[in-house]
C-alpha cells in the first residue's frame, strides 16, 4: 500500500526514526564518522526533494539512497586516502547523535565495527565493500543490491562472496591475508583459463568438467542483441561456448578472474564468472552494455 501524503514535519520525524540505522550503514561503508554524517545528511536532502507519497517502504528507500551516496564517496577515494588510520582512531568510540540514539544499538555498533574490521574493509573495492556490508551485516537482498552497484544479482552475490573470503581470511590470520588473496586469485584464474582453453578447442568434456551441473548463463540486453543467449545447466551452457571464445582474453573483472573481448584494447564484452568453493563455475554473466562496461574495474591480462 502506498504511503499517504505527508507534510514536511511528519516526513522529518520519520527520517529521524531511521537516522540511527542510516548512520550505522554509512559508518560501516565509509569507516569515517564525519563522512557517515555527511552521507546521512545528503540522504535527507534527497528525501526532502522526492515525492515521499510514492515511496512504499521509506526505510528501504533511505537505505538504498544512503548506500548510493556512500558508493559515490568510496569511488571518489580511488587515488587518494584521507588519513584513514587517524580518522578511525578519532572515531572511536562510535556514538549516535543525541536525541535519536538507541543505547543498545549504539553499543552494538561500537562493538561490531572495530578498527581491525575497518582496516580489512578498506582493502576491498567499493562495489565489494558495499555488497558485503549490505548483505552480510544488514541482510539486504542481492536483488536490492544489484541496481545500486550496477550489476545483476548474480554478480552482486559474487562481489559479496569475494569480499567475505577476504574478510574471513583476514580474521583468521591478518598477516596471511595477502597470501590467501593471491591463492584465491590463482585458483580462479586456473579455472577460467581451463574453461577458455576448452572453449577454444571445442573440448565439450572439459567444459562440462569446469561447470557446476546447475550453472546459469546470463546476458544483458546489449549482449542478447549481438546474438548471445541465456542458458541453464551444464550441458546447455557448454554448448554455447564449445568451439568459441577464440577472440576472448583473460581479464580481472572487479578483482575476480574473467574473460573479455576487447578488440584493439577496447572492451566490447566481458564475461564475469562466479565460482563455488569447490572450484566449479556456477554462473557466467555476459556484459556488453557500454555504460555497465565503463563501471567495471577491468584489467586485461593477455591476448
PDB file of C-alpha atoms in Angstrom:
ATOM      1  CA  UNK A   1       0.000   0.000   0.000  1.00  0.00           C
ATOM      2  CA  UNK A   2       1.349   3.427  -0.937  1.00  0.00           C
ATOM      3  CA  UNK A   3       2.188   5.911   1.766  1.00  0.00           C
ATOM      4  CA  UNK A   4      -0.303   8.758   2.149  1.00  0.00           C
ATOM      5  CA  UNK A   5       0.760  12.338   1.530  1.00  0.00           C
ATOM      6  CA  UNK A   6       2.934  13.529   4.383  1.00  0.00           C
ATOM      7  CA  UNK A   7       3.838  17.064   5.393  1.00  0.00           C
ATOM      8  CA  UNK A   8       7.394  18.187   5.993  1.00  0.00           C
ATOM      9  CA  UNK A   9       7.281  17.818   9.780  1.00  0.00           C
ATOM     10  CA  UNK A  10       5.919  14.277   9.611  1.00  0.00           C
ATOM     11  CA  UNK A  11       8.486  13.351   6.985  1.00  0.00           C
ATOM     12  CA  UNK A  12      11.277  14.760   9.135  1.00  0.00           C
ATOM     13  CA  UNK A  13      10.027  12.727  12.081  1.00  0.00           C
ATOM     14  CA  UNK A  14      10.076   9.535  10.017  1.00  0.00           C
ATOM     15  CA  UNK A  15      13.573  10.344   8.816  1.00  0.00           C
ATOM     16  CA  UNK A  16      14.797  10.871  12.370  1.00  0.00           C
ATOM     17  CA  UNK A  17      13.381   7.493  13.316  1.00  0.00           C
ATOM     18  CA  UNK A  18      15.531   5.975  10.584  1.00  0.00           C
ATOM     19  CA  UNK A  19      18.639   8.065  11.279  1.00  0.00           C
ATOM     20  CA  UNK A  20      20.383   5.610  13.661  1.00  0.00           C
ATOM     21  CA  UNK A  21      20.078   2.806  11.128  1.00  0.00           C
ATOM     22  CA  UNK A  22      21.240   5.020   8.268  1.00  0.00           C
ATOM     23  CA  UNK A  23      24.257   6.203  10.229  1.00  0.00           C
ATOM     24  CA  UNK A  24      25.144   2.627  11.097  1.00  0.00           C
ATOM     25  CA  UNK A  25      25.018   1.695   7.400  1.00  0.00           C
ATOM     26  CA  UNK A  26      27.051   4.731   6.359  1.00  0.00           C
ATOM     27  CA  UNK A  27      29.692   4.232   9.040  1.00  0.00           C
ATOM     28  CA  UNK A  28      30.255   0.599   8.118  1.00  0.00           C
ATOM     29  CA  UNK A  29      30.516   1.532   4.444  1.00  0.00           C
ATOM     30  CA  UNK A  30      32.779   4.536   4.890  1.00  0.00           C
ATOM     31  CA  UNK A  31      34.702   3.866   8.102  1.00  0.00           C
ATOM     32  CA  UNK A  32      34.514   7.560   8.921  1.00  0.00           C
ATOM     33  CA  UNK A  33      32.111   9.110  11.415  1.00  0.00           C
ATOM     34  CA  UNK A  34      32.207  12.536   9.781  1.00  0.00           C
ATOM     35  CA  UNK A  35      31.666  11.146   6.285  1.00  0.00           C
ATOM     36  CA  UNK A  36      28.850   8.969   7.594  1.00  0.00           C
ATOM     37  CA  UNK A  37      27.113  12.071   8.927  1.00  0.00           C
ATOM     38  CA  UNK A  38      27.583  13.782   5.553  1.00  0.00           C
ATOM     39  CA  UNK A  39      26.071  10.793   3.749  1.00  0.00           C
ATOM     40  CA  UNK A  40      23.068  10.708   6.081  1.00  0.00           C
ATOM     41  CA  UNK A  41      22.514  14.433   5.617  1.00  0.00           C
ATOM     42  CA  UNK A  42      22.643  14.014   1.844  1.00  0.00           C
ATOM     43  CA  UNK A  43      20.026  11.265   2.081  1.00  0.00           C
ATOM     44  CA  UNK A  44      17.748  13.697   3.942  1.00  0.00           C
ATOM     45  CA  UNK A  45      18.229  16.321   1.240  1.00  0.00           C
ATOM     46  CA  UNK A  46      17.298  13.798  -1.427  1.00  0.00           C
ATOM     47  CA  UNK A  47      14.247  12.696   0.547  1.00  0.00           C
ATOM     48  CA  UNK A  48      13.088  16.285   1.007  1.00  0.00           C
ATOM     49  CA  UNK A  49      13.207  16.776  -2.774  1.00  0.00           C
ATOM     50  CA  UNK A  50      11.472  13.478  -3.579  1.00  0.00           C
ATOM     51  CA  UNK A  51       7.802  12.572  -3.763  1.00  0.00           C
ATOM     52  CA  UNK A  52       7.597  10.682  -0.465  1.00  0.00           C
ATOM     53  CA  UNK A  53       3.970   9.752  -1.078  1.00  0.00           C
ATOM     54  CA  UNK A  54       5.136   7.401  -3.856  1.00  0.00           C
ATOM     55  CA  UNK A  55       7.535   5.535  -1.566  1.00  0.00           C
ATOM     56  CA  UNK A  56       6.187   2.206  -0.340  1.00  0.00           C
ATOM     57  CA  UNK A  57       8.964   1.400   2.117  1.00  0.00           C
ATOM     58  CA  UNK A  58      10.649   4.522   3.453  1.00  0.00           C
ATOM     59  CA  UNK A  59      13.279   2.651   5.456  1.00  0.00           C
ATOM     60  CA  UNK A  60      14.320   0.571   2.468  1.00  0.00           C
ATOM     61  CA  UNK A  61      14.293   3.611   0.183  1.00  0.00           C
ATOM     62  CA  UNK A  62      16.530   5.568   2.556  1.00  0.00           C
ATOM     63  CA  UNK A  63      18.921   2.632   2.933  1.00  0.00           C
ATOM     64  CA  UNK A  64      19.272   2.474  -0.842  1.00  0.00           C
ATOM     65  CA  UNK A  65      19.841   6.218  -1.084  1.00  0.00           C
ATOM     66  CA  UNK A  66      22.482   6.355   1.645  1.00  0.00           C
ATOM     67  CA  UNK A  67      24.199   3.321   0.102  1.00  0.00           C
ATOM     68  CA  UNK A  68      24.361   5.061  -3.297  1.00  0.00           C
ATOM     69  CA  UNK A  69      25.771   8.196  -1.661  1.00  0.00           C
ATOM     70  CA  UNK A  70      28.390   6.135   0.171  1.00  0.00           C
ATOM     71  CA  UNK A  71      29.327   4.261  -3.007  1.00  0.00           C
ATOM     72  CA  UNK A  72      29.970   7.561  -4.776  1.00  0.00           C
ATOM     73  CA  UNK A  73      32.105   8.716  -1.845  1.00  0.00           C
ATOM     74  CA  UNK A  74      34.095   5.473  -1.833  1.00  0.00           C
ATOM     75  CA  UNK A  75      34.725   5.728  -5.562  1.00  0.00           C
ATOM     76  CA  UNK A  76      35.953   9.298  -5.155  1.00  0.00           C
ATOM     77  CA  UNK A  77      38.746   7.951  -2.962  1.00  0.00           C
ATOM     78  CA  UNK A  78      40.173   5.968  -5.876  1.00  0.00           C
ATOM     79  CA  UNK A  79      43.631   7.538  -5.968  1.00  0.00           C
ATOM     80  CA  UNK A  80      43.784   9.117  -2.541  1.00  0.00           C
ATOM     81  CA  UNK A  81      43.446   8.145   1.091  1.00  0.00           C
ATOM     82  CA  UNK A  82      42.468  10.783   3.633  1.00  0.00           C
ATOM     83  CA  UNK A  83      44.493   9.645   6.665  1.00  0.00           C
ATOM     84  CA  UNK A  84      42.224   6.661   7.354  1.00  0.00           C
ATOM     85  CA  UNK A  85      44.072   5.457  10.447  1.00  0.00           C
ATOM     86  CA  UNK A  86      43.777   8.874  12.064  1.00  0.00           C
ATOM     87  CA  UNK A  87      40.109   9.006  11.116  1.00  0.00           C
ATOM     88  CA  UNK A  88      39.466   5.574  12.590  1.00  0.00           C
ATOM     89  CA  UNK A  89      41.233   6.448  15.813  1.00  0.00           C
ATOM     90  CA  UNK A  90      39.356   9.716  16.136  1.00  0.00           C
ATOM     91  CA  UNK A  91      36.050   7.941  15.567  1.00  0.00           C
ATOM     92  CA  UNK A  92      36.460   5.503  18.457  1.00  0.00           C
ATOM     93  CA  UNK A  93      34.195   5.004  20.289  1.00  0.00           C
ATOM     94  CA  UNK A  94      31.337   5.497  17.834  1.00  0.00           C
ATOM     95  CA  UNK A  95      28.180   7.117  19.173  1.00  0.00           C
ATOM     96  CA  UNK A  96      24.857   8.037  17.641  1.00  0.00           C
ATOM     97  CA  UNK A  97      23.547  11.563  17.689  1.00  0.00           C
ATOM     98  CA  UNK A  98      21.810  12.826  20.805  1.00  0.00           C
ATOM     99  CA  UNK A  99      18.056  12.826  20.633  1.00  0.00           C
ATOM    100  CA  UNK A 100      17.878   9.888  18.209  1.00  0.00           C
ATOM    101  CA  UNK A 101      20.182   7.464  19.960  1.00  0.00           C
ATOM    102  CA  UNK A 102      19.213   3.961  20.922  1.00  0.00           C
ATOM    103  CA  UNK A 103      21.745   2.988  23.656  1.00  0.00           C
ATOM    104  CA  UNK A 104      21.553  -0.713  22.788  1.00  0.00           C
ATOM    105  CA  UNK A 105      22.100  -0.044  19.089  1.00  0.00           C
ATOM    106  CA  UNK A 106      24.957   2.351  19.861  1.00  0.00           C
ATOM    107  CA  UNK A 107      26.676  -0.341  21.917  1.00  0.00           C
ATOM    108  CA  UNK A 108      26.203  -2.935  19.191  1.00  0.00           C
ATOM    109  CA  UNK A 109      27.541  -0.527  16.594  1.00  0.00           C
ATOM    110  CA  UNK A 110      30.648   0.281  18.614  1.00  0.00           C
ATOM    111  CA  UNK A 111      31.312  -3.406  19.323  1.00  0.00           C
ATOM    112  CA  UNK A 112      30.794  -4.634  15.768  1.00  0.00           C
ATOM    113  CA  UNK A 113      32.802  -2.002  13.896  1.00  0.00           C
ATOM    114  CA  UNK A 114      36.245  -2.423  15.373  1.00  0.00           C
ATOM    115  CA  UNK A 115      39.423  -0.943  13.984  1.00  0.00           C
ATOM    116  CA  UNK A 116      40.594  -4.305  12.633  1.00  0.00           C
ATOM    117  CA  UNK A 117      37.419  -4.831  10.587  1.00  0.00           C
ATOM    118  CA  UNK A 118      37.547  -1.297   9.210  1.00  0.00           C
ATOM    119  CA  UNK A 119      41.114  -1.834   8.069  1.00  0.00           C
ATOM    120  CA  UNK A 120      40.119  -5.072   6.301  1.00  0.00           C
ATOM    121  CA  UNK A 121      37.083  -3.448   4.683  1.00  0.00           C
ATOM    122  CA  UNK A 122      39.364  -0.684   3.444  1.00  0.00           C
ATOM    123  CA  UNK A 123      41.191  -3.250   1.263  1.00  0.00           C
ATOM    124  CA  UNK A 124      38.014  -4.072  -0.687  1.00  0.00           C
ATOM    125  CA  UNK A 125      36.995  -2.204  -3.801  1.00  0.00           C
ATOM    126  CA  UNK A 126      33.869  -0.016  -3.403  1.00  0.00           C
ATOM    127  CA  UNK A 127      31.445  -2.477  -5.004  1.00  0.00           C
ATOM    128  CA  UNK A 128      32.766  -5.404  -2.940  1.00  0.00           C
ATOM    129  CA  UNK A 129      32.554  -3.405   0.253  1.00  0.00           C
ATOM    130  CA  UNK A 130      29.002  -2.284  -0.396  1.00  0.00           C
ATOM    131  CA  UNK A 131      27.753  -5.742  -1.395  1.00  0.00           C
ATOM    132  CA  UNK A 132      29.368  -7.386   1.630  1.00  0.00           C
ATOM    133  CA  UNK A 133      28.242  -4.812   4.196  1.00  0.00           C
ATOM    134  CA  UNK A 134      24.664  -4.509   2.943  1.00  0.00           C
ATOM    135  CA  UNK A 135      24.121  -8.251   2.621  1.00  0.00           C
ATOM    136  CA  UNK A 136      26.158  -9.753   5.457  1.00  0.00           C
ATOM    137  CA  UNK A 137      25.646  -7.010   8.051  1.00  0.00           C
ATOM    138  CA  UNK A 138      22.220  -5.595   7.170  1.00  0.00           C
ATOM    139  CA  UNK A 139      20.613  -8.561   5.398  1.00  0.00           C
ATOM    140  CA  UNK A 140      19.781  -6.608   2.231  1.00  0.00           C
ATOM    141  CA  UNK A 141      18.944  -8.954  -0.636  1.00  0.00           C
ATOM    142  CA  UNK A 142      21.129  -9.203  -3.730  1.00  0.00           C
ATOM    143  CA  UNK A 143      18.109  -8.208  -5.827  1.00  0.00           C
ATOM    144  CA  UNK A 144      18.155  -4.869  -3.980  1.00  0.00           C
ATOM    145  CA  UNK A 145      21.947  -4.524  -4.006  1.00  0.00           C
ATOM    146  CA  UNK A 146      22.328  -5.240  -7.735  1.00  0.00           C
ATOM    147  CA  UNK A 147      20.949  -1.924  -9.091  1.00  0.00           C
ATOM    148  CA  UNK A 148      22.999   0.063  -6.552  1.00  0.00           C
ATOM    149  CA  UNK A 149      26.281  -1.344  -7.871  1.00  0.00           C
ATOM    150  CA  UNK A 150      25.070  -1.624 -11.472  1.00  0.00           C
ATOM    151  CA  UNK A 151      25.316  -5.414 -11.620  1.00  0.00           C
ATOM    152  CA  UNK A 152      22.965  -8.377 -11.831  1.00  0.00           C
ATOM    153  CA  UNK A 153      22.011 -10.183  -8.595  1.00  0.00           C
ATOM    154  CA  UNK A 154      24.415 -12.988  -9.529  1.00  0.00           C
ATOM    155  CA  UNK A 155      27.292 -10.541  -9.942  1.00  0.00           C
ATOM    156  CA  UNK A 156      26.364  -8.794  -6.682  1.00  0.00           C
ATOM    157  CA  UNK A 157      26.463 -12.163  -4.918  1.00  0.00           C
ATOM    158  CA  UNK A 158      29.912 -12.768  -6.394  1.00  0.00           C
ATOM    159  CA  UNK A 159      31.137  -9.417  -5.094  1.00  0.00           C
ATOM    160  CA  UNK A 160      29.925 -10.231  -1.586  1.00  0.00           C
ATOM    161  CA  UNK A 161      31.360 -13.751  -1.719  1.00  0.00           C
ATOM    162  CA  UNK A 162      34.780 -12.475  -2.771  1.00  0.00           C
ATOM    163  CA  UNK A 163      34.723  -9.835  -0.035  1.00  0.00           C
ATOM    164  CA  UNK A 164      33.585 -12.397   2.549  1.00  0.00           C
ATOM    165  CA  UNK A 165      36.516 -14.696   1.770  1.00  0.00           C
ATOM    166  CA  UNK A 166      38.956 -11.825   2.219  1.00  0.00           C
ATOM    167  CA  UNK A 167      37.358 -10.711   5.477  1.00  0.00           C
ATOM    168  CA  UNK A 168      37.250 -14.248   6.878  1.00  0.00           C
ATOM    169  CA  UNK A 169      40.832 -14.855   5.810  1.00  0.00           C
ATOM    170  CA  UNK A 170      41.992 -11.671   7.497  1.00  0.00           C
ATOM    171  CA  UNK A 171      40.102 -12.519  10.685  1.00  0.00           C
ATOM    172  CA  UNK A 172      41.715 -15.976  10.771  1.00  0.00           C
ATOM    173  CA  UNK A 173      45.226 -14.609  10.268  1.00  0.00           C
ATOM    174  CA  UNK A 174      45.693 -10.922   9.379  1.00  0.00           C
ATOM    175  CA  UNK A 175      49.319 -11.492   8.361  1.00  0.00           C
ATOM    176  CA  UNK A 176      48.300 -14.219   5.901  1.00  0.00           C
ATOM    177  CA  UNK A 177      45.626 -12.202   4.104  1.00  0.00           C
ATOM    178  CA  UNK A 178      47.775 -11.227   1.081  1.00  0.00           C
ATOM    179  CA  UNK A 179      48.769 -14.864   0.602  1.00  0.00           C
ATOM    180  CA  UNK A 180      45.165 -16.026   0.890  1.00  0.00           C
ATOM    181  CA  UNK A 181      44.034 -13.427  -1.618  1.00  0.00           C
ATOM    182  CA  UNK A 182      46.815 -14.417  -4.012  1.00  0.00           C
ATOM    183  CA  UNK A 183      45.933 -18.093  -3.681  1.00  0.00           C
ATOM    184  CA  UNK A 184      42.256 -17.334  -4.301  1.00  0.00           C
ATOM    185  CA  UNK A 185      43.088 -15.317  -7.407  1.00  0.00           C
ATOM    186  CA  UNK A 186      45.348 -18.104  -8.680  1.00  0.00           C
ATOM    187  CA  UNK A 187      42.572 -20.663  -8.152  1.00  0.00           C
ATOM    188  CA  UNK A 188      40.060 -18.512 -10.011  1.00  0.00           C
ATOM    189  CA  UNK A 189      42.465 -17.875 -12.864  1.00  0.00           C
ATOM    190  CA  UNK A 190      43.270 -21.564 -13.263  1.00  0.00           C
ATOM    191  CA  UNK A 191      39.580 -22.423 -13.555  1.00  0.00           C
ATOM    192  CA  UNK A 192      38.873 -19.652 -16.064  1.00  0.00           C
ATOM    193  CA  UNK A 193      41.991 -20.471 -18.096  1.00  0.00           C
ATOM    194  CA  UNK A 194      40.909 -24.114 -18.304  1.00  0.00           C
ATOM    195  CA  UNK A 195      37.429 -23.025 -19.377  1.00  0.00           C
ATOM    196  CA  UNK A 196      38.853 -20.716 -22.059  1.00  0.00           C
ATOM    197  CA  UNK A 197      41.144 -23.438 -23.416  1.00  0.00           C
ATOM    198  CA  UNK A 198      38.266 -25.931 -23.543  1.00  0.00           C
ATOM    199  CA  UNK A 199      36.042 -23.385 -25.271  1.00  0.00           C
ATOM    200  CA  UNK A 200      38.628 -22.549 -27.921  1.00  0.00           C
ATOM    201  CA  UNK A 201      39.425 -26.206 -28.517  1.00  0.00           C
ATOM    202  CA  UNK A 202      35.839 -27.381 -28.626  1.00  0.00           C
ATOM    203  CA  UNK A 203      36.528 -29.817 -25.779  1.00  0.00           C
ATOM    204  CA  UNK A 204      32.970 -30.424 -24.603  1.00  0.00           C
ATOM    205  CA  UNK A 205      34.019 -32.838 -21.853  1.00  0.00           C
ATOM    206  CA  UNK A 206      36.485 -30.337 -20.372  1.00  0.00           C
ATOM    207  CA  UNK A 207      33.820 -27.643 -20.459  1.00  0.00           C
ATOM    208  CA  UNK A 208      31.422 -29.880 -18.556  1.00  0.00           C
ATOM    209  CA  UNK A 209      34.148 -30.646 -16.019  1.00  0.00           C
ATOM    210  CA  UNK A 210      34.606 -26.937 -15.314  1.00  0.00           C
ATOM    211  CA  UNK A 211      30.896 -26.229 -14.887  1.00  0.00           C
ATOM    212  CA  UNK A 212      28.593 -26.831 -11.968  1.00  0.00           C
ATOM    213  CA  UNK A 213      25.628 -29.022 -13.058  1.00  0.00           C
ATOM    214  CA  UNK A 214      23.218 -26.152 -12.273  1.00  0.00           C
ATOM    215  CA  UNK A 215      25.327 -23.384 -13.814  1.00  0.00           C
ATOM    216  CA  UNK A 216      23.484 -20.383 -15.270  1.00  0.00           C
ATOM    217  CA  UNK A 217      24.464 -18.223 -18.214  1.00  0.00           C
ATOM    218  CA  UNK A 218      23.002 -14.727 -18.338  1.00  0.00           C
ATOM    219  CA  UNK A 219      23.473 -11.849 -20.744  1.00  0.00           C
ATOM    220  CA  UNK A 220      22.430  -8.229 -20.602  1.00  0.00           C
ATOM    221  CA  UNK A 221      20.249  -6.667 -23.298  1.00  0.00           C
ATOM    222  CA  UNK A 222      23.223  -5.420 -25.295  1.00  0.00           C
ATOM    223  CA  UNK A 223      24.795  -8.884 -25.342  1.00  0.00           C
ATOM    224  CA  UNK A 224      21.500 -10.520 -26.317  1.00  0.00           C
ATOM    225  CA  UNK A 225      21.214  -8.074 -29.205  1.00  0.00           C
ATOM    226  CA  UNK A 226      24.527  -9.357 -30.591  1.00  0.00           C
ATOM    227  CA  UNK A 227      23.410 -12.984 -30.514  1.00  0.00           C
ATOM    228  CA  UNK A 228      24.302 -14.123 -27.012  1.00  0.00           C
ATOM    229  CA  UNK A 229      21.804 -16.472 -25.381  1.00  0.00           C
ATOM    230  CA  UNK A 230      20.882 -17.260 -21.803  1.00  0.00           C
ATOM    231  CA  UNK A 231      21.138 -20.890 -20.718  1.00  0.00           C
ATOM    232  CA  UNK A 232      20.649 -23.097 -17.672  1.00  0.00           C
ATOM    233  CA  UNK A 233      22.531 -26.279 -16.808  1.00  0.00           C
ATOM    234  CA  UNK A 234      25.994 -27.552 -17.706  1.00  0.00           C
ATOM    235  CA  UNK A 235      25.006 -29.185 -20.996  1.00  0.00           C
ATOM    236  CA  UNK A 236      23.263 -26.090 -22.337  1.00  0.00           C
ATOM    237  CA  UNK A 237      25.974 -23.678 -21.187  1.00  0.00           C
ATOM    238  CA  UNK A 238      28.793 -25.851 -22.526  1.00  0.00           C
ATOM    239  CA  UNK A 239      27.018 -25.952 -25.901  1.00  0.00           C
ATOM    240  CA  UNK A 240      27.049 -22.142 -26.009  1.00  0.00           C
ATOM    241  CA  UNK A 241      30.829 -21.987 -25.586  1.00  0.00           C
ATOM    242  CA  UNK A 242      32.156 -25.095 -27.323  1.00  0.00           C
ATOM    243  CA  UNK A 243      34.461 -24.097 -30.182  1.00  0.00           C
ATOM    244  CA  UNK A 244      34.046 -20.386 -29.449  1.00  0.00           C
ATOM    245  CA  UNK A 245      35.688 -17.603 -27.418  1.00  0.00           C
ATOM    246  CA  UNK A 246      38.677 -17.585 -29.776  1.00  0.00           C
ATOM    247  CA  UNK A 247      38.944 -13.791 -29.547  1.00  0.00           C
ATOM    248  CA  UNK A 248      38.458 -13.640 -25.777  1.00  0.00           C
ATOM    249  CA  UNK A 249      41.306 -12.988 -23.374  1.00  0.00           C
ATOM    250  CA  UNK A 250      41.819 -13.322 -19.660  1.00  0.00           C
ATOM    251  CA  UNK A 251      40.921 -10.320 -17.542  1.00  0.00           C
ATOM    252  CA  UNK A 252      40.395  -9.226 -13.979  1.00  0.00           C
ATOM    253  CA  UNK A 253      36.758  -8.197 -13.578  1.00  0.00           C
ATOM    254  CA  UNK A 254      36.153  -6.308 -10.337  1.00  0.00           C
ATOM    255  CA  UNK A 255      39.137  -8.145  -8.904  1.00  0.00           C
ATOM    256  CA  UNK A 256      37.999 -11.637  -9.971  1.00  0.00           C
ATOM    257  CA  UNK A 257      39.171 -13.772 -12.883  1.00  0.00           C
ATOM    258  CA  UNK A 258      37.083 -13.352 -16.029  1.00  0.00           C
ATOM    259  CA  UNK A 259      37.244 -13.000 -19.785  1.00  0.00           C
ATOM    260  CA  UNK A 260      36.947 -10.035 -22.112  1.00  0.00           C
ATOM    261  CA  UNK A 261      36.520  -9.441 -25.812  1.00  0.00           C
ATOM    262  CA  UNK A 262      38.483  -6.250 -26.352  1.00  0.00           C
ATOM    263  CA  UNK A 263      39.499  -5.665 -29.976  1.00  0.00           C
ATOM    264  CA  UNK A 264      42.211  -3.021 -30.064  1.00  0.00           C
ATOM    265  CA  UNK A 265      42.200  -2.947 -26.271  1.00  0.00           C
ATOM    266  CA  UNK A 266      38.654  -1.550 -26.157  1.00  0.00           C
ATOM    267  CA  UNK A 267      36.308  -3.798 -24.137  1.00  0.00           C
ATOM    268  CA  UNK A 268      33.196  -4.747 -26.115  1.00  0.00           C
ATOM    269  CA  UNK A 269      32.032  -7.654 -23.948  1.00  0.00           C
ATOM    270  CA  UNK A 270      33.039  -9.037 -20.570  1.00  0.00           C
ATOM    271  CA  UNK A 271      32.396 -12.498 -19.123  1.00  0.00           C
ATOM    272  CA  UNK A 272      32.136 -12.452 -15.324  1.00  0.00           C
ATOM    273  CA  UNK A 273      32.387 -15.798 -13.516  1.00  0.00           C
ATOM    274  CA  UNK A 274      31.039 -16.973 -10.172  1.00  0.00           C
ATOM    275  CA  UNK A 275      32.834 -19.957  -8.655  1.00  0.00           C
ATOM    276  CA  UNK A 276      31.779 -22.339  -5.912  1.00  0.00           C
ATOM    277  CA  UNK A 277      34.054 -23.225  -3.009  1.00  0.00           C
ATOM    278  CA  UNK A 278      34.761 -26.467  -4.884  1.00  0.00           C
ATOM    279  CA  UNK A 279      36.101 -24.524  -7.867  1.00  0.00           C
ATOM    280  CA  UNK A 280      33.182 -25.149 -10.210  1.00  0.00           C
ATOM    281  CA  UNK A 281      31.703 -22.363 -12.321  1.00  0.00           C
ATOM    282  CA  UNK A 282      28.205 -21.707 -11.001  1.00  0.00           C
ATOM    283  CA  UNK A 283      27.326 -18.635 -13.077  1.00  0.00           C
ATOM    284  CA  UNK A 284      28.562 -16.707 -16.101  1.00  0.00           C
ATOM    285  CA  UNK A 285      27.333 -13.228 -16.919  1.00  0.00           C
ATOM    286  CA  UNK A 286      27.943 -11.581 -20.293  1.00  0.00           C
ATOM    287  CA  UNK A 287      28.097  -7.793 -20.059  1.00  0.00           C
ATOM    288  CA  UNK A 288      28.098  -5.724 -23.239  1.00  0.00           C
ATOM    289  CA  UNK A 289      26.235  -2.559 -22.305  1.00  0.00           C
ATOM    290  CA  UNK A 290      28.745   0.320 -22.689  1.00  0.00           C
ATOM    291  CA  UNK A 291      27.521   2.106 -19.574  1.00  0.00           C
ATOM    292  CA  UNK A 292      27.951  -1.014 -17.453  1.00  0.00           C
ATOM    293  CA  UNK A 293      31.316  -1.801 -19.016  1.00  0.00           C
ATOM    294  CA  UNK A 294      32.549   1.663 -18.077  1.00  0.00           C
ATOM    295  CA  UNK A 295      31.672   0.982 -14.428  1.00  0.00           C
ATOM    296  CA  UNK A 296      33.669  -2.248 -14.213  1.00  0.00           C
ATOM    297  CA  UNK A 297      37.094  -2.410 -12.631  1.00  0.00           C
ATOM    298  CA  UNK A 298      38.606  -4.186 -15.647  1.00  0.00           C
ATOM    299  CA  UNK A 299      42.213  -5.181 -16.312  1.00  0.00           C
ATOM    300  CA  UNK A 300      43.135  -7.130 -19.426  1.00  0.00           C
ATOM    301  CA  UNK A 301      45.699  -9.850 -18.728  1.00  0.00           C
ATOM    302  CA  UNK A 302      46.691 -11.442 -22.018  1.00  0.00           C
ATOM    303  CA  UNK A 303      45.999 -11.607 -25.697  1.00  0.00           C
TER     304      UNK A 303
END
